[in-house]
CSV table of C-alpha atoms in Angstrom, one decimal:
chain,number,residue,atom,x,y,z
A,219,UNK,CA,-21.8,-36.6,-65.0
A,220,UNK,CA,-21.3,-33.3,-63.3
A,221,UNK,CA,-21.7,-30.4,-65.7
A,222,UNK,CA,-23.4,-32.5,-68.4
A,223,UNK,CA,-26.9,-31.5,-69.5
A,224,UNK,CA,-29.3,-33.7,-71.5
A,225,UNK,CA,-31.8,-33.2,-74.4
A,226,UNK,CA,-32.1,-30.0,-76.4
A,227,UNK,CA,-30.4,-28.0,-73.7
A,228,UNK,CA,-27.2,-30.0,-74.0
A,229,UNK,CA,-24.0,-28.7,-75.4
A,230,UNK,CA,-24.0,-29.8,-79.0
A,231,UNK,CA,-21.5,-27.4,-80.7
A,232,UNK,CA,-17.8,-27.3,-80.1
A,233,UNK,CA,-16.1,-23.9,-80.2
A,234,UNK,CA,-12.3,-23.7,-80.1
A,235,UNK,CA,-10.1,-20.7,-79.8
A,236,UNK,CA,-6.6,-19.8,-79.0
A,237,UNK,CA,-5.6,-17.3,-76.3
A,238,UNK,CA,-2.4,-15.6,-75.3
A,239,UNK,CA,-0.7,-16.9,-72.2
A,240,UNK,CA,-1.5,-13.8,-70.3
A,241,UNK,CA,-5.3,-14.0,-71.2
A,242,UNK,CA,-5.3,-17.7,-70.2
A,243,UNK,CA,-3.7,-16.9,-66.9
A,244,UNK,CA,-6.4,-14.3,-66.3
A,245,UNK,CA,-9.0,-17.1,-66.9
A,246,UNK,CA,-7.2,-19.4,-64.6
A,247,UNK,CA,-7.0,-16.7,-61.9
A,248,UNK,CA,-10.8,-16.2,-62.2
A,249,UNK,CA,-11.5,-19.9,-62.0
A,250,UNK,CA,-9.4,-20.2,-58.9
A,251,UNK,CA,-11.6,-17.6,-57.2
A,252,UNK,CA,-14.9,-19.4,-58.1
A,253,UNK,CA,-16.4,-22.5,-56.5
A,254,UNK,CA,-16.8,-25.5,-58.8
A,255,UNK,CA,-16.1,-23.7,-62.1
A,256,UNK,CA,-13.9,-24.9,-64.9
A,257,UNK,CA,-12.4,-22.7,-67.6
A,258,UNK,CA,-15.0,-24.1,-70.0
A,259,UNK,CA,-18.0,-23.3,-67.7
A,260,UNK,CA,-16.5,-19.9,-67.0
A,261,UNK,CA,-16.1,-19.0,-70.7
A,262,UNK,CA,-19.7,-20.2,-71.3
A,263,UNK,CA,-21.0,-17.9,-68.6
A,264,UNK,CA,-19.0,-15.0,-70.0
A,265,UNK,CA,-20.3,-15.7,-73.5
A,266,UNK,CA,-23.9,-15.9,-72.2
A,267,UNK,CA,-23.6,-12.8,-70.1
A,268,UNK,CA,-24.4,-14.7,-67.0
A,269,UNK,CA,-23.0,-13.6,-63.6
A,270,UNK,CA,-19.8,-15.1,-62.4
A,271,UNK,CA,-19.4,-15.3,-58.6
A,272,UNK,CA,-16.0,-14.5,-57.3
A,273,UNK,CA,-15.1,-15.5,-53.8
A,274,UNK,CA,-12.4,-13.7,-51.9
A,275,UNK,CA,-10.8,-14.5,-48.5
A,276,UNK,CA,-9.2,-11.6,-46.7
A,277,UNK,CA,-6.7,-13.3,-44.3
A,278,UNK,CA,-6.2,-10.0,-42.4
A,279,UNK,CA,-9.8,-10.5,-41.0
A,280,UNK,CA,-9.0,-13.9,-39.5
A,281,UNK,CA,-7.4,-12.5,-36.4
A,282,UNK,CA,-10.3,-10.0,-36.0
A,283,UNK,CA,-12.9,-12.8,-36.4
A,284,UNK,CA,-11.1,-14.8,-33.7
A,285,UNK,CA,-11.2,-11.8,-31.4
A,286,UNK,CA,-14.9,-11.2,-32.1
A,287,UNK,CA,-15.6,-14.9,-31.3
A,288,UNK,CA,-13.7,-14.8,-28.1
A,289,UNK,CA,-15.4,-11.5,-27.1
A,290,UNK,CA,-18.8,-13.1,-27.8
A,291,UNK,CA,-18.0,-16.1,-25.6
A,292,UNK,CA,-16.8,-13.8,-22.8
A,293,UNK,CA,-20.0,-11.7,-23.0
A,294,UNK,CA,-22.1,-14.9,-22.8
A,295,UNK,CA,-20.2,-16.0,-19.7
A,296,UNK,CA,-20.7,-12.7,-18.1
A,297,UNK,CA,-24.4,-12.8,-18.9
A,298,UNK,CA,-24.7,-16.2,-17.3
A,299,UNK,CA,-22.9,-14.9,-14.2
A,300,UNK,CA,-25.2,-11.9,-13.9
A,301,UNK,CA,-28.2,-14.2,-14.2
A,302,UNK,CA,-26.8,-16.4,-11.4
A,303,UNK,CA,-26.3,-13.4,-9.2
A,304,UNK,CA,-29.8,-12.1,-9.9
A,305,UNK,CA,-31.2,-15.4,-8.8
A,306,UNK,CA,-29.1,-15.3,-5.6
A,307,UNK,CA,-30.2,-11.7,-5.0
A,308,UNK,CA,-33.8,-12.7,-5.2
A,309,UNK,CA,-33.2,-15.9,-3.1
A,310,UNK,CA,-31.9,-14.2,0.1
A,311,UNK,CA,-34.3,-11.9,2.0
A,312,UNK,CA,-31.4,-10.3,4.1
A,313,UNK,CA,-30.5,-6.8,3.1
A,314,UNK,CA,-26.7,-7.5,3.5
A,315,UNK,CA,-26.9,-10.4,1.1
A,316,UNK,CA,-28.9,-8.4,-1.4
A,317,UNK,CA,-26.3,-5.6,-1.2
A,318,UNK,CA,-23.5,-8.1,-1.7
A,319,UNK,CA,-25.0,-9.7,-4.8
A,320,UNK,CA,-26.1,-6.3,-6.2
A,321,UNK,CA,-22.5,-5.1,-6.0
A,322,UNK,CA,-21.2,-8.3,-7.6
A,323,UNK,CA,-23.8,-8.0,-10.4
A,324,UNK,CA,-22.9,-4.3,-10.9
A,325,UNK,CA,-19.2,-5.2,-11.2
A,326,UNK,CA,-19.9,-7.8,-13.8
A,327,UNK,CA,-22.2,-5.4,-15.6
A,328,UNK,CA,-19.3,-2.9,-15.8
A,329,UNK,CA,-17.1,-5.7,-17.2
A,330,UNK,CA,-19.8,-6.5,-19.8
A,331,UNK,CA,-19.9,-2.8,-20.8
A,332,UNK,CA,-16.2,-2.8,-21.6
A,333,UNK,CA,-16.6,-6.0,-23.6
A,334,UNK,CA,-19.4,-4.5,-25.5
A,335,UNK,CA,-17.4,-1.3,-26.2
A,336,UNK,CA,-14.5,-3.5,-27.5
A,337,UNK,CA,-17.0,-5.4,-29.7
A,338,UNK,CA,-18.4,-2.1,-31.1
A,339,UNK,CA,-14.9,-0.9,-31.8
A,340,UNK,CA,-14.1,-4.0,-33.8
A,341,UNK,CA,-17.4,-3.8,-35.7
A,342,UNK,CA,-16.6,-0.1,-36.6
A,343,UNK,CA,-13.2,-1.2,-37.9
A,344,UNK,CA,-14.8,-3.9,-40.0
A,345,UNK,CA,-17.4,-1.5,-41.4
A,346,UNK,CA,-14.7,1.0,-42.3
A,347,UNK,CA,-12.8,-1.7,-44.1
A,348,UNK,CA,-15.9,-3.2,-45.9
A,349,UNK,CA,-17.5,0.1,-46.8
A,350,UNK,CA,-14.4,1.9,-48.0
A,351,UNK,CA,-14.5,0.2,-51.4
């Protein structure tokens, strides 16, 4: 069974205690922030001075992560377009065609620059939030 150990390392002694309602709620709150822990396993880790991993989810970051993902997708699309225009630029020997595709590529590059600036601004906001603690 999950959590059961065998042999000499098994749990062979039962320890019981009583807690106040407030202290029990604290343990329940900690357990809710861990993955796969029970109150018993949490208390064992605390008694053995083992680290307890607490996982948090900041819902305010959900929107920002969606924006970053959308921005990444847009940057990839622009990169593909620039590659296509570079291919066309190199395909046509006429100067007018080269000028046309060079201008198109430059316009897309400017758009890419604004997307990258937006991305850097979001990363700066995230770093301020994460590193402020």
